[in-house]
PDB file of C-alpha atoms in Angstrom:
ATOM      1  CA  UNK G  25      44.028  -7.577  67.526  1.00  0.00           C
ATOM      2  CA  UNK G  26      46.468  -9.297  65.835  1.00  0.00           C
ATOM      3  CA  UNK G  27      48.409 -12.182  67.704  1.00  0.00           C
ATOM      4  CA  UNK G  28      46.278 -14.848  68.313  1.00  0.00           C
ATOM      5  CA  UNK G  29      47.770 -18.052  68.493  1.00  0.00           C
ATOM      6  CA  UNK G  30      46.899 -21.344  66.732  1.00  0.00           C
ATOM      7  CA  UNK G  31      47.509 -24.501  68.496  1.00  0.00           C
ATOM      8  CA  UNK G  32      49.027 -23.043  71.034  1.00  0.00           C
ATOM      9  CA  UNK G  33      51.465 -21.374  68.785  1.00  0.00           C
ATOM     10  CA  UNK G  34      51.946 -16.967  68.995  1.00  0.00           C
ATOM     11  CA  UNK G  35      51.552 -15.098  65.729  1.00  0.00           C
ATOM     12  CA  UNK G  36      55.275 -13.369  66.372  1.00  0.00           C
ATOM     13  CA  UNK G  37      54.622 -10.810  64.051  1.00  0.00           C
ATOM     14  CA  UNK G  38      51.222 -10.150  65.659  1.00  0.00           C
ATOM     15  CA  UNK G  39      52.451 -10.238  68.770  1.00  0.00           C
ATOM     16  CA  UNK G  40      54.797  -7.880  68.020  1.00  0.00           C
ATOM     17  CA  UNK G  41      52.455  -5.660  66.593  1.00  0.00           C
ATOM     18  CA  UNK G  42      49.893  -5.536  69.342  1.00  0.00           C
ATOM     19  CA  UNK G  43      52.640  -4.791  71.455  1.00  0.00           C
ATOM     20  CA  UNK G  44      54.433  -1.924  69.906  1.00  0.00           C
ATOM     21  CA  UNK G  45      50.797  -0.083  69.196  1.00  0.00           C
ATOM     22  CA  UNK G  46      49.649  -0.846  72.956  1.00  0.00           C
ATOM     23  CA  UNK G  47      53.098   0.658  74.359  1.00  0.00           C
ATOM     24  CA  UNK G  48      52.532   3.715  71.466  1.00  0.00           C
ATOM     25  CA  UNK G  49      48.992   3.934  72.761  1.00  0.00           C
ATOM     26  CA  UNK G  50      49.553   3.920  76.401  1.00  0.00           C
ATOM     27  CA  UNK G  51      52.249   6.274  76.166  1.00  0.00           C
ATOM     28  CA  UNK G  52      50.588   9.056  74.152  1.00  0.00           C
ATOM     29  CA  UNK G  53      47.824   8.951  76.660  1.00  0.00           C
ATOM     30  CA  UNK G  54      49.953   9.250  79.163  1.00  0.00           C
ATOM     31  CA  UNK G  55      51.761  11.571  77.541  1.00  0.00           C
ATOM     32  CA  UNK G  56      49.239  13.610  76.782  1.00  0.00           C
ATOM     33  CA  UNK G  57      47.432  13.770  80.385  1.00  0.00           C
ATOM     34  CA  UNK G  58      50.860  14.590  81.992  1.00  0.00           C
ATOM     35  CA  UNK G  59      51.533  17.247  79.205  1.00  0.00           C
ATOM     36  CA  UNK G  60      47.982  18.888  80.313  1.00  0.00           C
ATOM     37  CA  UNK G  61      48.310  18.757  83.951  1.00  0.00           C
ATOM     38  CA  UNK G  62      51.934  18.830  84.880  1.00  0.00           C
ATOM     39  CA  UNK G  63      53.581  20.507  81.655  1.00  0.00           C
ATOM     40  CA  UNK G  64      55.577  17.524  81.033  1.00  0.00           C
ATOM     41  CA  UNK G  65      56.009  14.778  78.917  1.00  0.00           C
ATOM     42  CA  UNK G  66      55.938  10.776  79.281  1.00  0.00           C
ATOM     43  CA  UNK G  67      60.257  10.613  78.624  1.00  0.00           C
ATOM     44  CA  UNK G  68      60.453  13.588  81.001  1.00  0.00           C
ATOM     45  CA  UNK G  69      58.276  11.898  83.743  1.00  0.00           C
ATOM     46  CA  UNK G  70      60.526   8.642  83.420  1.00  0.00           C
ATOM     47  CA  UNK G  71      63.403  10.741  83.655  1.00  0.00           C
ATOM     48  CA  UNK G  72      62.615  12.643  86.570  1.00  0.00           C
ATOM     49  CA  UNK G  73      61.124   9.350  88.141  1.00  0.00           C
ATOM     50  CA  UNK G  74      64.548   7.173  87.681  1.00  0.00           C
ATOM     51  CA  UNK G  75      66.254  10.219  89.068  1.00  0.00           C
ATOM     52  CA  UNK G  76      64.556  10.519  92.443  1.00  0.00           C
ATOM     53  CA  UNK G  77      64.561   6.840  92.876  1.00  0.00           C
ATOM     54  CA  UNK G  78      68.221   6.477  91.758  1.00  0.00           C
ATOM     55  CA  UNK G  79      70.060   9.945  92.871  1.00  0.00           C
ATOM     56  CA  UNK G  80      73.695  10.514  92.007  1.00  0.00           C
ATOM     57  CA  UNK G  81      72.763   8.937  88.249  1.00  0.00           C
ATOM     58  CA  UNK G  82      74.489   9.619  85.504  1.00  0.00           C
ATOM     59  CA  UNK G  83      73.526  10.046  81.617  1.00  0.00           C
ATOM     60  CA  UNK G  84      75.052   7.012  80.571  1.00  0.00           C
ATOM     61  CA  UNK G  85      72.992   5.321  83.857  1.00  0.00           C
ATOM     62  CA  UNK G  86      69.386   6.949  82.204  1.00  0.00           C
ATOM     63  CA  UNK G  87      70.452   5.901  79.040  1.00  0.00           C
ATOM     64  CA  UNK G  88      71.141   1.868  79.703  1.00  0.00           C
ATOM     65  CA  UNK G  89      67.883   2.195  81.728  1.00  0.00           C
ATOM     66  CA  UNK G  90      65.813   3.334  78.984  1.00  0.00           C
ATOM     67  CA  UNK G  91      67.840   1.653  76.531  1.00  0.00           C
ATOM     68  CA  UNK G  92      68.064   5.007  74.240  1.00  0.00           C
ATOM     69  CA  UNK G  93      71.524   6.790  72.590  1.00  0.00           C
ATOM     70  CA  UNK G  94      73.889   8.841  74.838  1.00  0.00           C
ATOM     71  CA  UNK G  95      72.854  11.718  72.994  1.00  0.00           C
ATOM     72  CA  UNK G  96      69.467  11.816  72.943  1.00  0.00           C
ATOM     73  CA  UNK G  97      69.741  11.164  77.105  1.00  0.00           C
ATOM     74  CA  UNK G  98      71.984  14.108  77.048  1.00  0.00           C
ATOM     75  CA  UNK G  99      69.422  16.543  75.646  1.00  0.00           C
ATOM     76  CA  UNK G 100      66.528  15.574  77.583  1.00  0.00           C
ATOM     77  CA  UNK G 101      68.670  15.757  81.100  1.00  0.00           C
ATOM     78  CA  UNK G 102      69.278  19.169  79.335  1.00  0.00           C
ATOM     79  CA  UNK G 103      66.031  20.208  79.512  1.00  0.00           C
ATOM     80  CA  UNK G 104      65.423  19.122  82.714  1.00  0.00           C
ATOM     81  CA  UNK G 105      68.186  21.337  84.063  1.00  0.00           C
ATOM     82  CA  UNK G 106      67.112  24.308  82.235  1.00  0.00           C
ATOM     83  CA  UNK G 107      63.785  23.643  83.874  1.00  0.00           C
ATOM     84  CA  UNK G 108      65.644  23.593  87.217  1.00  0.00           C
ATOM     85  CA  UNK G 109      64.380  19.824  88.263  1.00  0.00           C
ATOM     86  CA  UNK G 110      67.493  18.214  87.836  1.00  0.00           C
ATOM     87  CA  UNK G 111      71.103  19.713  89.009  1.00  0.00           C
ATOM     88  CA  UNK G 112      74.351  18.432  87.713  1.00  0.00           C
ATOM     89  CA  UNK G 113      77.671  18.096  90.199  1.00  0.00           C
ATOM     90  CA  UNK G 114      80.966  16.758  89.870  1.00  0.00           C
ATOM     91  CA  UNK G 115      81.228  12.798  89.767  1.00  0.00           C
ATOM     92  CA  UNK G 116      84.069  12.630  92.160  1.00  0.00           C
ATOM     93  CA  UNK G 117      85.023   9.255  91.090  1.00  0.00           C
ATOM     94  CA  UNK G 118      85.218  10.352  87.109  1.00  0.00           C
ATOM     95  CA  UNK G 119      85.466  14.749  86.374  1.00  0.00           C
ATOM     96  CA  UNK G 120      84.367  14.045  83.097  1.00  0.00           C
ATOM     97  CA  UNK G 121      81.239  13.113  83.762  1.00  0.00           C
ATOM     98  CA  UNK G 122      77.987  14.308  86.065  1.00  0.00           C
ATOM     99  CA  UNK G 123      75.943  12.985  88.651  1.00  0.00           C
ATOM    100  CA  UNK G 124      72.343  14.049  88.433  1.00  0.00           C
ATOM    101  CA  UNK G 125      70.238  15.170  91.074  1.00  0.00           C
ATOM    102  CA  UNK G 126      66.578  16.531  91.449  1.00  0.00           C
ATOM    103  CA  UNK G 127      65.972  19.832  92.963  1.00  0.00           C
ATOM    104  CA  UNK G 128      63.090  20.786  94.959  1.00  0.00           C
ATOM    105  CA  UNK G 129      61.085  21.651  92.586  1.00  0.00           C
ATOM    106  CA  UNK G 130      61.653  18.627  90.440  1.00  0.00           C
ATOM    107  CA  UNK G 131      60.617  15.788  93.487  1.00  0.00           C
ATOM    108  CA  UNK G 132      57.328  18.189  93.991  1.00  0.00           C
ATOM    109  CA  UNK G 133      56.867  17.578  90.057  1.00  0.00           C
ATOM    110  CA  UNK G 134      57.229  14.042  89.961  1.00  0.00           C
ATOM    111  CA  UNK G 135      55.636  13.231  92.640  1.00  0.00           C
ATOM    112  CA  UNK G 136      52.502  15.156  91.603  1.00  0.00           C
ATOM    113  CA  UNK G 137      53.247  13.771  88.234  1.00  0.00           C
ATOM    114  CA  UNK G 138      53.338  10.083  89.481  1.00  0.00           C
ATOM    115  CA  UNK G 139      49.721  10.213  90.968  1.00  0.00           C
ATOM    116  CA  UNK G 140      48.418  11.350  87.264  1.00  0.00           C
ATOM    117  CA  UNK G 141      50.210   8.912  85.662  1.00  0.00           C
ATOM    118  CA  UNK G 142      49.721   5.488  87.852  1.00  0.00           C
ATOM    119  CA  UNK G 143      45.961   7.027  88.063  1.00  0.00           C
ATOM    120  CA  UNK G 144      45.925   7.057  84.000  1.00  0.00           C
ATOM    121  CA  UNK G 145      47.682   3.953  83.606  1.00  0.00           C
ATOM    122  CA  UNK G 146      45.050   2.153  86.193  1.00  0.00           C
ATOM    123  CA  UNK G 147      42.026   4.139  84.014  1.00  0.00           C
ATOM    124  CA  UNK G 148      43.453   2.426  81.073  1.00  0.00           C
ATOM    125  CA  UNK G 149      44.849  -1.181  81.773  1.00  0.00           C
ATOM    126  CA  UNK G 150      42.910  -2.142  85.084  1.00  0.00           C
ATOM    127  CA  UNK G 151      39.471  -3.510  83.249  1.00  0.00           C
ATOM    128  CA  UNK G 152      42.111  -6.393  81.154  1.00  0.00           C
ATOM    129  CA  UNK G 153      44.676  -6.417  83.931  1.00  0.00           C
ATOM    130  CA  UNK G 154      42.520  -6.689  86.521  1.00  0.00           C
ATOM    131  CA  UNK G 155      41.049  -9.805  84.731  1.00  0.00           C
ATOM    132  CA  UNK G 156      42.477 -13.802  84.954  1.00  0.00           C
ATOM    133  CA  UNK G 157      44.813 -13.080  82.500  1.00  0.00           C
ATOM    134  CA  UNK G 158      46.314  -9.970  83.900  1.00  0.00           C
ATOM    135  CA  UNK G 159      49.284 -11.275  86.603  1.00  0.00           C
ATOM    136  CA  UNK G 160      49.844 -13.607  83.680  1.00  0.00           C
ATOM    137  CA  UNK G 161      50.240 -11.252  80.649  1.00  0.00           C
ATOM    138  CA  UNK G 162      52.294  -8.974  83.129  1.00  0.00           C
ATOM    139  CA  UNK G 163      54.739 -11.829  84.035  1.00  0.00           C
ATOM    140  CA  UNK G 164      55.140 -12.578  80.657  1.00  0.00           C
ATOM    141  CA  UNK G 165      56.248  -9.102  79.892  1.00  0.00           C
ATOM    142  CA  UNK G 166      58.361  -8.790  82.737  1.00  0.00           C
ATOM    143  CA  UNK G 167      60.204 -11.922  81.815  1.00  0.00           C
ATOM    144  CA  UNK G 168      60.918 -11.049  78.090  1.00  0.00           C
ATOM    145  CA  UNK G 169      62.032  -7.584  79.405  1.00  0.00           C
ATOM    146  CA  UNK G 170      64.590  -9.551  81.994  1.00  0.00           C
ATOM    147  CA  UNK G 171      65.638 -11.713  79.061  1.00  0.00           C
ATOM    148  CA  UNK G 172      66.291  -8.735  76.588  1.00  0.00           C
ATOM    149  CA  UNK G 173      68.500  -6.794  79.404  1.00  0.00           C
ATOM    150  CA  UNK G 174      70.048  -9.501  81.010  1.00  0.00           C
ATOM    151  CA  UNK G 175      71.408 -10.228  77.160  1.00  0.00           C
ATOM    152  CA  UNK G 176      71.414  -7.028  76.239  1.00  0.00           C
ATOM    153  CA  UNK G 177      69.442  -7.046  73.327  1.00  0.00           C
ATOM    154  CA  UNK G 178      68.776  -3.693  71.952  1.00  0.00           C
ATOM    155  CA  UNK G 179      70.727  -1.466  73.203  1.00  0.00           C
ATOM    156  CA  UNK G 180      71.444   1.781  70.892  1.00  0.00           C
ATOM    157  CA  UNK G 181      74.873   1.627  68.907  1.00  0.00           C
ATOM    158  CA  UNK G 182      75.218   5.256  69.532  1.00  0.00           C
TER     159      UNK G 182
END
Protein backbone atom coordinates (compact mmCIF):
# COMPACT_ATOMS: atom_id res chain seq x y z
CA UNK A 1 0.00 0.00 0.00
CA UNK A 2 1.32 3.04 -0.88
CA UNK A 3 -0.62 6.33 0.12
CA UNK A 4 -0.55 6.75 3.56
CA UNK A 5 -0.73 10.08 4.75
CA UNK A 6 1.47 11.99 7.24
CA UNK A 7 -0.08 14.57 9.34
CA UNK A 8 -3.00 14.37 7.81
CA UNK A 9 -1.44 15.00 4.49
CA UNK A 10 -2.15 12.12 1.19
CA UNK A 11 0.94 10.74 -0.49
CA UNK A 12 -0.59 11.99 -4.15
CA UNK A 13 1.57 9.86 -5.92
CA UNK A 14 0.62 6.93 -3.66
CA UNK A 15 -2.65 7.62 -3.81
CA UNK A 16 -2.61 7.57 -7.22
CA UNK A 17 -0.95 4.46 -7.40
CA UNK A 18 -3.13 2.42 -5.12
CA UNK A 19 -5.81 3.61 -7.11
CA UNK A 20 -4.92 2.88 -10.65
CA UNK A 21 -3.67 -0.90 -9.51
CA UNK A 22 -7.04 -1.41 -7.41
CA UNK A 23 -9.24 -0.23 -10.56
CA UNK A 24 -6.58 -2.62 -12.85
CA UNK A 25 -7.16 -5.30 -10.26
CA UNK A 26 -10.82 -5.17 -9.88
CA UNK A 27 -11.35 -5.01 -13.43
CA UNK A 28 -9.31 -8.02 -14.59
CA UNK A 29 -11.19 -10.02 -12.06
CA UNK A 30 -14.09 -8.95 -13.23
CA UNK A 31 -13.08 -9.28 -16.42
CA UNK A 32 -12.02 -12.43 -16.21
CA UNK A 33 -15.19 -14.04 -14.31
CA UNK A 34 -17.52 -12.40 -16.93
CA UNK A 35 -15.18 -13.66 -19.80
CA UNK A 36 -15.70 -17.37 -18.21
CA UNK A 37 -19.30 -17.31 -17.59
CA UNK A 38 -20.94 -14.94 -19.98
CA UNK A 39 -18.28 -14.79 -22.95
CA UNK A 40 -17.80 -11.22 -22.44
CA UNK A 41 -15.56 -8.78 -21.30
CA UNK A 42 -15.54 -5.96 -18.44
CA UNK A 43 -15.74 -2.83 -21.48
CA UNK A 44 -18.37 -5.02 -23.16
CA UNK A 45 -20.46 -5.49 -19.91
CA UNK A 46 -20.29 -1.57 -19.33
CA UNK A 47 -21.29 -1.13 -22.73
CA UNK A 48 -24.15 -3.26 -22.87
CA UNK A 49 -25.08 -2.01 -19.25
CA UNK A 50 -25.12 1.95 -20.25
CA UNK A 51 -27.09 0.82 -23.24
CA UNK A 52 -30.07 -0.81 -21.56
CA UNK A 53 -30.16 1.82 -18.95
CA UNK A 54 -29.77 4.68 -21.50
CA UNK A 55 -31.54 3.35 -24.92
CA UNK A 56 -31.47 5.50 -28.03
CA UNK A 57 -27.48 6.27 -27.09
CA UNK A 58 -25.21 7.16 -29.33
CA UNK A 59 -21.26 6.47 -29.76
CA UNK A 60 -20.27 9.79 -28.97
CA UNK A 61 -22.90 9.36 -25.69
CA UNK A 62 -20.72 5.83 -24.62
CA UNK A 63 -17.75 7.54 -25.31
CA UNK A 64 -18.16 10.89 -22.89
CA UNK A 65 -19.52 8.27 -20.42
CA UNK A 66 -16.53 6.22 -20.32
CA UNK A 67 -14.39 9.01 -21.10
CA UNK A 68 -12.51 6.90 -24.02
CA UNK A 69 -11.76 8.10 -28.00
CA UNK A 70 -14.61 8.08 -30.59
CA UNK A 71 -12.87 5.42 -32.22
CA UNK A 72 -12.15 3.03 -29.93
CA UNK A 73 -16.21 3.39 -28.81
CA UNK A 74 -16.87 2.80 -32.40
CA UNK A 75 -15.22 -0.62 -32.57
CA UNK A 76 -16.44 -2.04 -29.48
CA UNK A 77 -20.31 -0.96 -30.37
CA UNK A 78 -19.03 -2.89 -33.50
CA UNK A 79 -18.65 -5.88 -31.90
CA UNK A 80 -21.55 -5.74 -30.07
CA UNK A 81 -23.62 -5.55 -33.23
CA UNK A 82 -21.90 -8.30 -34.89
CA UNK A 83 -22.77 -10.22 -31.77
CA UNK A 84 -26.40 -9.15 -32.34
CA UNK A 85 -26.82 -7.37 -28.66
CA UNK A 86 -26.88 -4.03 -29.83
CA UNK A 87 -28.88 -2.73 -33.14
CA UNK A 88 -28.15 0.52 -34.80
CA UNK A 89 -31.20 2.87 -36.38
CA UNK A 90 -31.42 6.12 -37.84
CA UNK A 91 -31.00 9.17 -35.33
CA UNK A 92 -33.89 11.07 -36.71
CA UNK A 93 -32.73 14.25 -35.29
CA UNK A 94 -28.98 13.87 -37.00
CA UNK A 95 -28.72 10.91 -40.33
CA UNK A 96 -25.24 10.90 -39.77
CA UNK A 97 -25.18 9.39 -36.80
CA UNK A 98 -26.88 6.12 -34.87
CA UNK A 99 -28.88 5.49 -31.99
CA UNK A 100 -28.04 2.27 -30.25
CA UNK A 101 -30.30 -0.18 -29.00
CA UNK A 102 -30.06 -3.70 -27.29
CA UNK A 103 -31.72 -6.62 -28.81
CA UNK A 104 -33.18 -9.43 -27.03
CA UNK A 105 -30.55 -11.26 -26.71
CA UNK A 106 -28.29 -8.53 -25.49
CA UNK A 107 -30.79 -7.40 -22.19
CA UNK A 108 -30.85 -11.43 -21.42
CA UNK A 109 -26.86 -11.02 -21.50
CA UNK A 110 -26.51 -8.21 -19.36
CA UNK A 111 -28.73 -8.91 -17.13
CA UNK A 112 -27.27 -12.38 -16.47
CA UNK A 113 -24.01 -10.62 -16.74
CA UNK A 114 -24.90 -7.98 -14.03
CA UNK A 115 -25.64 -10.66 -11.28
CA UNK A 116 -21.88 -12.11 -11.91
CA UNK A 117 -20.45 -9.00 -11.83
CA UNK A 118 -22.17 -7.02 -8.69
CA UNK A 119 -21.77 -10.73 -7.07
CA UNK A 120 -17.80 -10.48 -7.91
CA UNK A 121 -17.48 -7.00 -7.10
CA UNK A 122 -19.31 -7.69 -3.49
CA UNK A 123 -16.76 -11.04 -3.19
CA UNK A 124 -14.02 -8.61 -3.62
CA UNK A 125 -14.65 -5.09 -1.99
CA UNK A 126 -17.41 -5.97 0.71
CA UNK A 127 -14.80 -7.21 3.67
CA UNK A 128 -13.02 -3.16 3.36
CA UNK A 129 -16.24 -1.58 2.16
CA UNK A 130 -18.31 -3.05 4.39
CA UNK A 131 -15.98 -1.67 7.18
CA UNK A 132 -16.12 2.18 8.96
CA UNK A 133 -14.26 3.44 6.32
CA UNK A 134 -16.21 2.12 3.44
CA UNK A 135 -19.32 4.91 2.82
CA UNK A 136 -16.37 7.19 3.41
CA UNK A 137 -13.70 5.98 0.89
CA UNK A 138 -16.74 5.56 -1.59
CA UNK A 139 -17.85 9.24 -1.15
CA UNK A 140 -14.57 10.30 -1.62
CA UNK A 141 -14.36 8.60 -4.94
CA UNK A 142 -17.59 9.61 -6.04
CA UNK A 143 -16.77 13.21 -5.37
CA UNK A 144 -13.36 13.34 -7.25
CA UNK A 145 -15.18 11.50 -10.12
CA UNK A 146 -18.04 14.49 -10.03
CA UNK A 147 -15.19 16.99 -9.89
CA UNK A 148 -13.18 15.46 -12.90
CA UNK A 149 -16.55 15.37 -15.19
CA UNK A 150 -18.17 18.27 -14.08
CA UNK A 151 -14.62 20.01 -15.34
CA UNK A 152 -14.02 17.77 -17.72
CA UNK A 153 -10.78 16.64 -16.93
CA UNK A 154 -9.62 13.85 -19.05
CA UNK A 155 -11.43 13.49 -21.67
CA UNK A 156 -9.62 11.80 -24.88
CA UNK A 157 -8.36 14.40 -27.58
CA UNK A 158 -9.37 11.97 -30.18
Amino acid sequence: MASKSSGGRVDLPGFFSDLVRCETRLYNALNDRLREQHGIVTSQFEFLRFLRDHPGSRVADLAVEFAIGIGATSKGTDRLEKQAWVTRRTNPADRRSSLLDLTDDGLRLVEAAEETFTRTLAELTSDLLGGPSGPAAAQVLAELRSALERDRVGLPTG
